[in-house]
Amino acid sequence: MGFINGRILAAGVLAAAALGLAGMDAGRRPADVDGARIAAADREPGNWMSTGRTYNEEHFSPLTQINDKTAGKLGLAWSYDLDTFRGVESTPIVVDGVLYNISAWNITMAHDARTGRLLWSYDPKVPRDVGRLACCDIVSRGLAVWKGKVIIATLDGRLIAVDARTGQPVWSADTFAGEGGWPYTITGAPRVFDGKVLIGNGGSELGVRGYVSAYDAETGKKLWRFHTVPGDPSKPFENKAMEMAAKTWSGEWWKQGGGGTAWDSIVYDPKLKLIYIGVGNGAPWVQKFRSPGGGDNLFLSSIVAVKADTGEYVWHYQETPGEQWDYTATQPMILTDLKIGGRTRQVLMQAPKNGFFYVLDRKTGELLSATPFVHQTWTTGVDMKTGRPIETKEARYGETPVLVSPHAGGAHNFNPMAYSPQTGLVYFPVVQAYMSYAAAASFVPGSRGTGASYGGFEAERRQQAAFAVANEKAWLVAWDPVKAKEAWRVPYPRDGNGGVLATAGNLVIEGTVKKTLAVYRADTGAKVWESGDIQSVPIAAPMTYTVGGEQYVAVNVGWGGGLAHVQAAAFRDLNVAPARLLVFKLGGTAVLPPAPPVRQPPEPPPVRASEAVVKAGGELFAKNCALCHGQQAQGGIKDLRQMQPETHTAFLDIVIGGSRKDQGMASFADVLTRDQAESIHQYVNARAREDWGEYQRAAR
Ligand code: CA
């Protein structure tokens, strides 16, 4: 072993010297990180070695060179074009002077963290037609590093370890193997601990069965798997937890998979040797189609604790029993100790889509508090005796559209939240938004839909959509988890604001939908600095590190993701510039290349199709297109109300012919006829005409 270690060490020394990296200690290979090093992350605050920096995932840095007195001198140090116009959600990792980043289509890069010089890039060549399966953009939320390897998870389900020195793949595991070919995708960041890599997946909007797996970080061998919902009860259950969960379901839920995907937050607790899994929404959304007899449908919308070594169930807390609003519990979780009621408790904190801020005892799963942080119409609060939300009658919608808050995008989504142990506050972006929910008239299990009819063209839906647009609000909140109340807030013009970083310099740093990076005092929320126009929106979380004695703040800037898809606001110009990684430091003087000119949408052609065709197109749009292109064709990855003349001409070539497959827009010929695609075209055009006057007013 000594000989082998010696060789690796020698390679590392050569690599560090050859790369000329200021931050790399001689004798260390790139990404030379293990569990002990991550567990002691505070001893080397200049590094950021896992997605939330520490195993507690606070997104908090002890660094203080950039602070509430100096942050006014921030300027751009370097930037790197990510060669995509799609969303970028990842938090970079920095180890010993090397910054590792992952962008759209899982393209992975290593940079000299001081200069931005590209050391290597690795393209896992994700088949572009997989893009159609990703409900919420082709994003990745991050990567992991372990003992000289960078570990990524790809949209098409591969877990890949890449040599951190060369960018060459070392091993690859198919994490979808053995699960029956459901339309899964992966957008979450792998977590690594104790020689194991954890990864979940997404796909509940199309119908899948969720699970989390652990793999050997050295070899890629599968070690354990925990399903988050039960499978077909005519077959043996995988474990006692599945047997218990199956008692809370009815009908033939397994035909649509049931959902419950763990697509983002999975947290390792080194003290209690537990893994906390944030579990997603039901598949299909509408409970009467999923589980006709009702029931809680465990473990949908739950936090589930399992043993880190074996994946064996320990406890769960279900946030939204019988979930049917896409209220996932997949949002970020932060672990810390809090003094509550005179006792120090080991807690887990989460602010999920359903609008409650939860504090749980993470040893037992006991609910300590559940407090609304937005206006909710689906509930009047949580009964602390039972831990269950008190649902309003109207919220459990049928075929008549009901306006519900929060919307499916959530009061808080994936955007990382930060916890400062100095202020005792949790910081996260909040969205106050309504959505018009209705069940479809019927649903065929296994038909890859949500069972909801959340589009449509009826007057009632139009009125509800208008109300939703008029009443959308967004802000950055500082939440006191002990007092269970808001400490301060910074209002924003609309939703779409980024993940959050807190630092010991009394700072909270967040990208804004105004295309800026903003810095606030962590104690009061007073603004300390805000960048100029950075050309796109940093929906990702900033992170910070040091190289050569200088502190840097890095953030991926690229508009997109799930929230962009459900945005109800008017015409947008948010993704005109390519996504970039931006890195700031005190006294930085770099400048961005000028933004490409905004191409104004032309006046939409007159509507020539009959009302019946437009209505039919609206229904087909809602079923097939709305997840990516927005409710009522507003916003989304690409706002289809803004089509250029050449796109109108090419519409059927794109939708049926698949001519833009390489950009992620694969053919829909398997589910749509040419006539149906043309009716969608007519519907989209009718929507563009309808909103054209509003757009012209806004542009004036
Ligand atoms: Ca979902």
XYZ file of C-alpha atoms and ligand atoms in Angstrom:
701
model
C 0.000 0.000 0.000
C 2.859 2.307 0.881
C 4.295 1.898 -2.578
C 0.948 2.659 -4.241
C 0.351 5.645 -1.989
C 3.858 6.848 -2.731
C 3.209 6.763 -6.452
C -0.055 8.632 -6.141
C 1.625 11.187 -3.901
C 4.412 11.696 -6.434
C 1.864 12.220 -9.197
C 0.103 14.771 -7.004
C 3.289 16.732 -6.356
C 4.093 16.763 -10.054
C 0.563 17.826 -10.894
C 0.513 20.678 -8.381
C 3.877 21.931 -9.541
C 3.036 21.556 -13.223
C -0.253 23.369 -12.788
C 1.419 26.185 -10.846
C -1.407 26.382 -8.331
C -0.877 28.914 -5.564
C -3.242 27.254 -3.107
C -2.050 23.677 -3.439
C 0.130 22.256 -0.713
C 3.107 20.369 -2.024
C 2.526 16.701 -1.428
C -1.202 16.755 -1.917
C -2.890 15.387 -4.990
C -5.828 17.371 -6.400
C -9.128 16.926 -4.513
C -7.374 14.966 -1.784
C -10.437 14.995 0.443
C -11.760 12.406 2.843
C -14.437 12.281 5.533
C -12.118 13.460 8.298
C -11.157 16.487 6.246
C -14.777 17.435 5.486
C -15.764 16.817 9.126
C -12.992 19.241 10.176
C -13.799 21.775 7.430
C -13.650 24.707 9.875
C -9.902 24.080 10.302
C -9.351 25.021 6.657
C -11.941 27.720 5.966
C -10.251 28.677 2.684
C -11.558 25.462 1.127
C -15.166 24.550 0.299
C -15.044 20.769 0.070
C -18.700 19.715 -0.216
C -21.825 21.255 -1.624
C -22.940 22.994 1.591
C -19.275 23.360 2.733
C -19.760 21.139 5.798
C -21.701 17.976 6.496
C -24.234 20.185 8.295
C -24.768 21.980 4.959
C -24.979 25.470 6.508
C -23.677 27.231 3.373
C -21.800 29.356 5.917
C -18.131 30.350 5.653
C -15.903 31.397 8.575
C -13.930 33.698 6.226
C -13.892 37.407 7.156
C -11.609 39.296 4.734
C -14.707 40.266 2.766
C -16.953 41.697 5.478
C -19.592 44.334 6.188
C -16.863 47.048 6.193
C -14.886 45.914 3.110
C -17.500 44.421 0.790
C -18.043 47.785 -0.869
C -14.720 47.210 -2.670
C -15.858 43.990 -4.352
C -15.176 43.709 -8.053
C -14.980 40.968 -10.648
C -11.758 38.920 -10.437
C -12.464 36.538 -13.321
C -15.295 34.930 -15.227
C -15.765 31.861 -17.371
C -18.380 31.378 -20.112
C -20.283 28.147 -19.554
C -21.327 27.822 -23.191
C -25.032 27.399 -22.436
C -28.169 29.491 -22.233
C -29.813 26.973 -19.898
C -30.094 27.190 -16.119
C -27.077 26.625 -13.884
C -27.813 25.668 -10.269
C -24.588 24.209 -8.923
C -22.459 25.340 -6.012
C -18.784 25.005 -7.024
C -16.278 23.195 -4.826
C -12.777 24.494 -4.067
C -9.940 22.353 -2.742
C -6.350 23.555 -2.441
C -6.531 26.217 -5.120
C -8.622 24.274 -7.655
C -12.256 25.142 -8.335
C -14.510 22.337 -9.598
C -17.754 23.257 -11.328
C -20.596 21.545 -13.171
C -22.868 23.159 -15.733
C -25.769 22.254 -18.020
C -25.636 18.734 -19.511
C -23.260 17.873 -16.637
C -20.209 19.357 -18.315
C -17.617 19.411 -15.549
C -14.629 21.707 -15.236
C -11.567 22.326 -13.077
C -10.101 25.835 -12.872
C -7.171 27.500 -11.215
C -9.251 29.165 -8.484
C -7.030 32.272 -8.496
C -6.944 33.054 -12.216
C -9.826 31.057 -13.660
C -7.506 29.227 -16.057
C -9.203 26.038 -17.240
C -7.243 22.979 -16.111
C -9.543 20.415 -17.708
C -13.112 19.873 -18.740
C -15.053 16.637 -18.982
C -18.182 16.137 -21.073
C -20.105 12.979 -20.113
C -22.016 13.301 -23.402
C -25.529 13.119 -22.009
C -27.899 12.107 -24.831
C -29.765 15.330 -25.614
C -33.160 13.648 -25.949
C -33.035 12.960 -22.186
C -33.614 16.710 -21.775
C -37.298 16.157 -22.510
C -37.637 14.023 -19.388
C -36.234 16.647 -17.008
C -39.216 18.496 -15.558
C -37.135 21.369 -14.374
C -34.328 22.012 -16.800
C -31.158 20.089 -17.581
C -29.392 21.442 -14.522
C -27.025 19.935 -12.004
C -26.918 21.188 -8.430
C -23.336 20.230 -7.816
C -20.605 17.650 -7.510
C -18.557 15.899 -4.852
C -14.850 15.282 -4.352
C -13.269 12.250 -2.705
C -9.668 11.014 -2.520
C -8.463 12.432 -5.812
C -11.747 11.999 -7.655
C -14.500 14.371 -8.727
C -17.837 12.575 -8.577
C -20.720 13.724 -10.749
C -24.212 12.417 -11.429
C -25.577 12.822 -14.945
C -29.053 13.651 -16.187
C -29.285 10.186 -17.757
C -28.556 8.415 -14.476
C -24.842 7.725 -14.448
C -22.709 8.283 -11.386
C -19.218 8.990 -12.709
C -15.924 9.381 -10.856
C -13.426 11.527 -12.732
C -9.713 11.756 -11.949
C -9.354 15.224 -10.376
C -5.899 15.636 -11.927
C -6.706 14.729 -15.523
C -10.482 14.985 -15.930
C -10.575 11.411 -17.224
C -13.318 9.031 -16.016
C -12.252 6.364 -13.502
C -15.513 4.496 -12.997
C -19.150 4.860 -13.995
C -22.280 3.273 -12.494
C -25.777 3.187 -14.003
C -27.948 4.254 -11.061
C -31.200 3.550 -12.957
C -30.328 -0.100 -13.588
C -32.760 -2.616 -12.158
C -35.643 -0.158 -11.754
C -37.802 -1.070 -14.705
C -36.988 1.649 -17.206
C -38.970 4.476 -15.621
C -38.230 7.966 -17.063
C -35.828 9.059 -14.321
C -33.404 11.962 -14.490
C -30.759 13.200 -12.022
C -30.240 16.870 -11.202
C -29.058 16.620 -7.575
C -25.522 16.794 -6.236
C -23.942 13.557 -5.012
C -22.937 13.539 -1.328
C -19.925 11.594 -0.192
C -19.085 10.282 3.270
C -17.170 7.402 4.770
C -16.210 6.008 1.355
C -19.792 6.059 0.090
C -21.486 8.258 -2.507
C -25.192 8.982 -2.188
C -27.470 9.903 -5.056
C -31.219 10.110 -5.685
C -33.124 11.116 -8.817
C -36.151 12.963 -10.198
C -39.035 12.202 -12.518
C -42.230 12.295 -10.449
C -43.950 14.576 -12.987
C -43.746 11.759 -15.534
C -44.263 8.910 -13.078
C -41.396 7.014 -11.466
C -40.693 5.262 -8.157
C -38.232 7.248 -6.054
C -35.138 5.899 -4.316
C -31.735 6.818 -2.951
C -28.658 4.636 -3.421
C -25.211 4.476 -1.897
C -22.175 3.487 -3.984
C -18.586 2.689 -3.111
C -16.627 5.891 -3.808
C -13.552 3.923 -4.945
C -15.195 1.438 -7.301
C -18.748 2.564 -8.069
C -20.181 -0.662 -6.657
C -23.745 -0.351 -5.347
C -23.878 -0.764 -1.555
C -27.495 -0.083 -0.577
C -30.732 1.351 -1.917
C -33.701 2.806 -0.052
C -36.979 3.195 -1.952
C -39.048 6.145 -0.851
C -42.439 4.690 -1.823
C -43.671 1.079 -1.858
C -43.766 -0.977 -5.046
C -46.278 -3.526 -6.324
C -47.640 -5.246 -3.161
C -48.102 -8.542 -5.015
C -44.298 -8.815 -4.963
C -42.229 -9.057 -1.764
C -41.521 -5.707 -0.091
C -37.860 -4.707 -0.003
C -38.025 -4.070 3.743
C -40.343 -3.499 6.739
C -40.515 0.233 6.019
C -42.027 -0.460 2.578
C -44.541 -2.853 4.134
C -45.530 -0.124 6.617
C -45.680 2.531 3.880
C -47.858 0.345 1.626
C -50.629 0.418 4.276
C -51.028 4.148 3.562
C -51.712 3.651 -0.173
C -54.624 2.186 -2.110
C -55.453 1.161 -5.654
C -52.711 0.497 -8.198
C -50.303 3.318 -7.394
C -47.244 1.372 -8.529
C -48.411 1.529 -12.153
C -47.353 5.220 -12.192
C -44.474 4.589 -9.788
C -46.006 6.631 -6.966
C -43.322 9.318 -7.174
C -41.489 10.419 -4.046
C -38.224 11.153 -5.777
C -35.290 12.468 -3.747
C -34.026 14.917 -6.355
C -32.087 17.313 -4.174
C -31.402 17.328 -0.458
C -29.769 14.248 1.039
C -27.763 15.032 4.171
C -25.228 12.925 6.082
C -25.057 13.318 9.852
C -21.617 12.218 11.109
C -22.692 12.523 14.773
C -25.748 10.287 14.586
C -24.580 8.202 11.581
C -27.869 8.918 9.829
C -28.817 10.031 6.330
C -31.762 12.413 5.988
C -33.617 12.084 2.706
C -35.904 14.848 1.469
C -38.692 13.076 -0.447
C -40.631 14.598 -3.333
C -44.200 14.779 -4.577
C -46.635 12.085 -5.655
C -46.918 10.609 -9.152
C -49.418 11.438 -10.454
C -50.040 14.660 -8.547
C -53.795 14.109 -8.163
C -54.362 11.764 -5.253
C -57.645 10.238 -6.466
C -55.767 8.927 -9.514
C -52.750 7.831 -7.491
C -54.375 6.315 -4.414
C -58.168 6.377 -4.904
C -58.902 5.477 -1.283
C -56.856 8.437 -0.001
C -54.303 7.792 2.748
C -51.083 9.516 3.715
C -49.072 7.860 0.896
C -45.793 7.440 2.760
C -43.092 8.593 2.261
C -44.251 11.305 -0.145
C -43.343 14.816 0.974
C -41.485 13.478 4.022
C -38.083 13.678 5.610
C -36.885 10.113 6.135
C -33.904 9.188 8.312
C -32.031 5.992 7.438
C -28.865 4.403 8.829
C -25.821 5.666 6.941
C -24.156 2.249 6.835
C -27.072 0.167 5.610
C -29.877 2.419 4.411
C -32.200 0.909 7.026
C -35.239 3.031 7.969
C -35.046 4.866 11.338
C -37.775 7.570 11.416
C -39.829 9.807 9.177
C -41.806 13.014 9.408
C -44.391 13.660 6.706
C -44.879 17.344 5.947
C -47.792 17.062 3.502
C -49.835 13.855 3.988
C -51.671 12.744 0.839
C -49.678 15.365 -1.101
C -51.256 16.666 -4.334
C -49.779 20.109 -4.996
C -46.234 19.107 -5.953
C -45.242 20.009 -2.387
C -41.905 18.267 -2.255
C -39.856 17.914 0.928
C -36.709 17.808 -1.180
C -35.603 21.329 -0.302
C -32.275 21.961 1.454
C -31.874 20.737 5.033
C -29.463 22.242 7.551
C -28.270 20.488 10.703
C -27.267 22.369 13.847
C -27.760 22.512 17.595
C -30.366 24.957 18.921
C -31.432 25.831 22.426
C -35.189 25.340 22.405
C -37.297 25.479 25.587
C -34.156 25.570 27.747
C -32.734 22.403 26.170
C -30.051 22.015 23.524
C -31.500 19.969 20.699
C -29.791 18.395 17.700
C -32.045 19.783 15.017
C -32.747 19.584 11.310
C -34.224 22.693 9.645
C -36.091 22.872 6.357
C -38.227 25.446 4.523
C -39.891 23.315 1.839
C -42.307 24.178 -0.943
C -45.432 23.947 1.253
C -44.576 27.187 3.087
C -43.816 25.964 6.628
C -40.433 26.414 8.291
C -39.821 23.134 10.128
C -37.501 22.443 13.035
C -37.208 18.735 13.877
C -35.242 16.868 16.527
C -33.095 14.915 14.112
C -32.373 12.085 16.516
C -36.030 11.134 16.871
C -37.893 13.004 14.125
C -39.948 14.852 16.753
C -41.520 18.023 15.384
C -40.341 21.040 17.396
C -41.957 23.792 15.335
C -43.728 24.333 12.012
C -44.352 27.983 11.221
C -45.687 29.532 8.005
C -43.203 31.830 6.267
C -45.633 32.842 3.485
C -49.369 33.244 3.154
C -50.748 29.710 2.715
C -54.237 28.895 1.480
C -53.876 25.109 1.632
C -53.669 24.960 5.425
C -54.458 26.935 8.563
C -51.433 25.610 10.456
C -49.964 22.445 11.945
C -51.597 20.607 14.834
C -48.610 20.238 17.149
C -50.220 17.250 18.935
C -50.331 15.155 15.785
C -47.722 17.000 13.709
C -50.230 17.112 10.846
C -51.194 20.154 8.781
C -54.807 21.329 9.079
C -55.913 21.392 5.450
C -58.487 23.816 4.117
C -61.391 22.086 2.346
C -61.047 23.965 -0.930
C -57.337 23.166 -1.292
C -57.951 19.467 -2.056
C -59.013 20.352 -5.580
C -61.200 18.389 -7.981
C -61.974 19.230 -11.577
C -62.957 22.833 -10.794
C -59.850 25.045 -10.796
C -58.827 26.276 -7.340
C -56.294 28.984 -6.651
C -53.819 27.708 -4.061
C -50.775 29.203 -2.339
C -47.951 28.231 -2.378
C -47.784 27.242 -6.045
C -46.117 24.126 -7.423
C -42.823 25.976 -7.687
C -42.956 26.254 -3.911
C -42.641 29.032 -1.364
C -38.973 28.023 -1.384
C -37.430 25.679 -3.898
C -33.962 24.160 -4.438
C -32.057 27.407 -3.882
C -29.624 26.638 -1.055
C -30.383 28.361 2.243
C -27.691 29.461 4.667
C -27.461 29.386 8.461
C -25.128 31.676 10.364
C -24.195 30.358 13.810
C -23.181 33.957 14.621
C -26.611 35.525 14.089
C -28.592 32.331 14.684
C -30.600 33.162 11.543
C -31.475 31.103 8.463
C -31.492 32.947 5.116
C -33.442 31.845 2.058
C -35.345 33.214 -0.949
C -39.133 33.205 -0.516
C -41.782 33.193 -3.221
C -45.376 34.164 -2.505
C -47.255 32.807 -5.514
C -50.599 31.246 -6.334
C -51.426 28.538 -8.803
C -54.650 27.391 -10.384
C -54.899 23.644 -9.673
C -57.467 21.274 -11.185
C -57.698 17.548 -11.737
C -58.048 16.177 -15.244
C -61.370 14.464 -16.011
C -59.638 11.086 -16.193
C -56.203 9.554 -15.996
C -54.645 6.354 -17.269
C -52.008 4.998 -14.827
C -48.658 4.718 -16.529
C -49.454 7.493 -19.006
C -46.587 9.713 -17.867
C -48.614 12.720 -16.747
C -49.423 14.538 -13.503
C -53.193 13.981 -13.696
C -53.635 17.726 -13.258
C -55.055 20.023 -15.915
C -53.049 23.075 -15.014
C -53.212 24.968 -18.273
C -56.285 25.475 -20.342
C -57.974 28.428 -21.880
C -61.197 28.836 -19.866
C -62.181 32.246 -18.507
C -61.903 31.038 -14.915
C -58.333 29.871 -15.462
C -57.466 33.129 -17.164
C -58.833 35.122 -14.219
C -56.946 32.978 -11.735
C -53.736 33.310 -13.746
C -54.170 37.091 -13.812
C -54.657 37.114 -10.026
C -51.532 34.975 -9.643
C -49.475 37.400 -11.744
C -50.787 40.451 -9.881
C -50.151 38.952 -6.451
C -46.746 37.353 -6.936
C -44.198 38.550 -4.381
C -40.649 37.579 -3.551
C -38.153 38.424 -0.873
C -35.027 37.288 0.936
C -35.894 36.308 4.487
C -33.790 36.045 7.629
C -35.628 33.507 9.775
C -35.096 32.974 13.484
C -35.548 29.204 13.966
C -35.700 29.457 17.787
C -38.287 32.235 17.989
C -39.947 30.740 14.879
C -40.367 34.116 13.261
C -38.975 36.410 10.631
C -36.111 38.691 11.721
C -35.886 40.798 8.549
C -36.604 40.697 4.863
C -35.383 42.278 1.640
C -38.193 42.576 -0.934
C -37.511 41.838 -4.609
C -39.522 42.881 -7.678
C -40.434 39.274 -8.534
C -39.516 35.659 -7.945
C -36.453 33.895 -9.305
C -33.864 35.054 -6.749
C -30.899 32.880 -5.948
C -29.480 30.596 -3.314
C -27.758 32.132 -0.321
C -24.299 32.246 1.263
C -23.709 33.543 4.795
C -20.265 34.417 6.133
C -18.568 35.285 9.396
C -17.919 38.722 7.876
C -21.530 39.475 8.933
C -22.628 38.989 5.342
C -25.422 37.363 3.424
C -24.758 37.116 -0.315
C -27.415 36.336 -2.903
C -27.968 36.627 -6.643
C -31.083 38.558 -7.583
C -33.633 38.432 -10.378
C -32.498 41.987 -11.198
C -29.358 40.333 -12.711
C -27.129 41.380 -9.837
C -25.196 39.867 -6.956
C -26.185 41.564 -3.701
C -24.440 41.630 -0.330
C -26.324 42.384 2.912
C -25.448 42.637 6.584
C -26.351 39.277 8.131
C -27.633 40.893 11.339
C -29.891 43.586 9.864
C -30.357 42.966 6.144
C -28.939 46.407 5.305
C -27.424 46.364 1.834
C -23.613 46.619 1.801
C -22.908 46.208 -1.920
C -24.625 45.237 -5.132
C -22.933 44.445 -8.420
C -23.811 46.121 -11.673
C -25.668 44.226 -14.398
C -24.238 40.714 -14.612
C -26.408 39.925 -17.666
C -28.267 36.904 -16.273
C -29.714 35.691 -12.983
C -27.673 33.724 -10.415
C -30.319 31.244 -9.243
C -27.503 29.113 -7.778
C -25.877 29.809 -4.410
C -22.622 31.765 -4.134
C -19.693 30.169 -2.284
C -16.415 31.584 -0.993
C -12.792 30.472 -0.660
C -9.254 31.771 -0.351
C -6.173 31.317 -2.519
C -2.855 32.989 -1.804
C -4.299 34.927 1.122
C -7.123 36.500 -0.889
C -10.806 35.757 -0.388
C -13.017 35.155 -3.440
C -16.793 34.815 -3.907
C -17.878 32.558 -6.776
C -21.363 32.155 -8.213
C -22.830 30.485 -11.269
C -25.022 32.869 -13.228
C -27.532 31.204 -15.535
C -31.280 31.708 -15.648
C -33.466 28.595 -15.851
C -34.531 25.726 -13.628
C -37.923 24.686 -12.315
C -39.038 28.039 -10.988
C -38.435 29.645 -14.371
C -40.836 27.066 -15.772
C -43.759 27.957 -13.550
C -43.206 31.698 -13.497
C -46.463 33.496 -14.082
C -45.024 36.922 -14.849
C -45.016 38.767 -18.163
C -42.593 38.652 -21.106
C -39.019 38.166 -20.018
C -35.498 38.769 -21.261
C -33.661 36.936 -18.536
C -31.649 34.414 -20.524
C -30.187 36.591 -23.226
C -26.568 36.196 -22.081
C -24.674 32.895 -21.869
C -24.454 31.351 -18.430
C -21.174 32.143 -16.654
C -19.207 31.419 -13.560
C -18.378 34.780 -11.955
C -15.708 35.176 -9.283
C -15.372 38.361 -7.221
C -12.714 39.676 -4.853
C -11.884 42.936 -3.118
C -10.440 45.346 -5.686
C -11.295 43.066 -8.629
C -11.197 44.971 -11.940
C -12.203 42.406 -14.577
C -15.081 43.316 -16.884
C -17.619 41.140 -18.639
C -17.872 41.187 -22.414
C -20.857 43.283 -23.498
C -24.221 41.519 -23.301
C -25.628 40.313 -26.599
C -28.362 42.618 -27.881
C -31.869 41.693 -26.749
C -33.791 40.548 -29.777
C -37.258 42.021 -29.345
C -40.118 39.652 -30.117
C -41.948 40.535 -33.309
C -45.683 41.179 -33.316
C -47.299 37.710 -33.311
C -49.158 36.754 -36.503
C -52.972 37.123 -36.461
C -54.937 34.159 -35.085
C -56.463 32.316 -38.018
C -57.342 29.008 -36.343
C -60.844 28.347 -34.993
C -61.616 28.699 -31.303
C -62.029 24.910 -31.098
C -58.530 24.320 -32.485
C -57.006 26.847 -30.093
C -58.826 25.262 -27.140
C -57.698 21.764 -28.137
C -54.156 23.106 -28.542
C -54.359 24.635 -25.061
C -55.236 21.297 -23.517
C -52.439 19.542 -25.371
C -50.028 22.313 -24.387
C -50.953 21.928 -20.711
C -50.336 18.198 -20.861
C -47.179 18.122 -22.971
C -45.468 21.507 -22.928
C -46.356 23.529 -19.809
C -43.760 21.917 -17.535
C -40.950 23.470 -19.568
C -42.686 26.350 -21.330
C -44.785 27.702 -18.460
C -48.431 27.702 -17.469
C -50.521 29.429 -20.138
C -47.332 29.589 -22.243
C -45.865 32.284 -20.006
C -42.139 32.213 -19.239
C -40.448 28.828 -18.972
C -37.174 27.721 -20.559
C -38.180 29.615 -23.655
C -41.157 31.950 -23.681
C -43.051 30.729 -26.731
C -44.961 33.990 -26.991
C -41.699 35.499 -28.207
C -41.176 33.246 -31.235
C -39.365 34.788 -34.162
C -40.841 34.355 -37.672
C -38.352 31.591 -38.495
C -39.436 29.647 -35.395
C -43.074 29.869 -36.458
C -42.059 28.484 -39.852
C -40.005 25.686 -38.291
C -42.548 24.837 -35.540
C -43.489 21.367 -36.812
C -39.880 20.559 -37.744
C -38.977 21.269 -34.134
C -41.905 19.608 -32.321
C -42.374 16.603 -34.604
C -39.119 16.499 -36.584
C -36.872 16.994 -33.549
C -34.667 19.532 -35.347
C -33.612 21.126 -32.030
C -32.868 17.881 -30.248
C -29.288 18.952 -29.614
C -30.554 21.909 -27.569
C -32.711 19.574 -25.465
C -35.954 19.903 -27.430
C -36.434 16.333 -28.646
C -39.254 15.248 -30.952
C -42.746 14.710 -29.534
C -43.745 12.495 -32.483
C -44.288 9.622 -30.030
C -47.167 11.438 -28.306
C -48.412 14.074 -30.798
C -49.674 13.978 -34.391
C -48.743 16.781 -36.790
C -52.278 18.190 -36.515
C -52.064 18.169 -32.726
C -48.676 19.894 -32.823
C -50.124 22.511 -35.162
C -53.047 23.113 -32.768
C -50.471 23.716 -30.015
C -48.758 26.169 -32.366
C -52.064 27.984 -32.855
C -52.729 28.045 -29.104
C -49.280 29.501 -28.385
C -49.797 32.119 -31.052
C -53.229 32.971 -29.642
C -51.640 33.435 -26.215
C -48.953 35.670 -27.712
C -51.617 37.799 -29.441
C -53.596 37.995 -26.232
C -50.618 39.302 -24.251
C -49.154 41.444 -27.015
C -50.814 44.666 -25.837
C -49.508 44.062 -22.322
C -46.016 43.467 -23.672
C -46.061 46.663 -25.699
C -47.181 48.623 -22.635
C -44.360 47.107 -20.547
C -41.777 47.833 -23.262
C -42.713 51.524 -23.481
Ca -42.225 17.815 -8.640
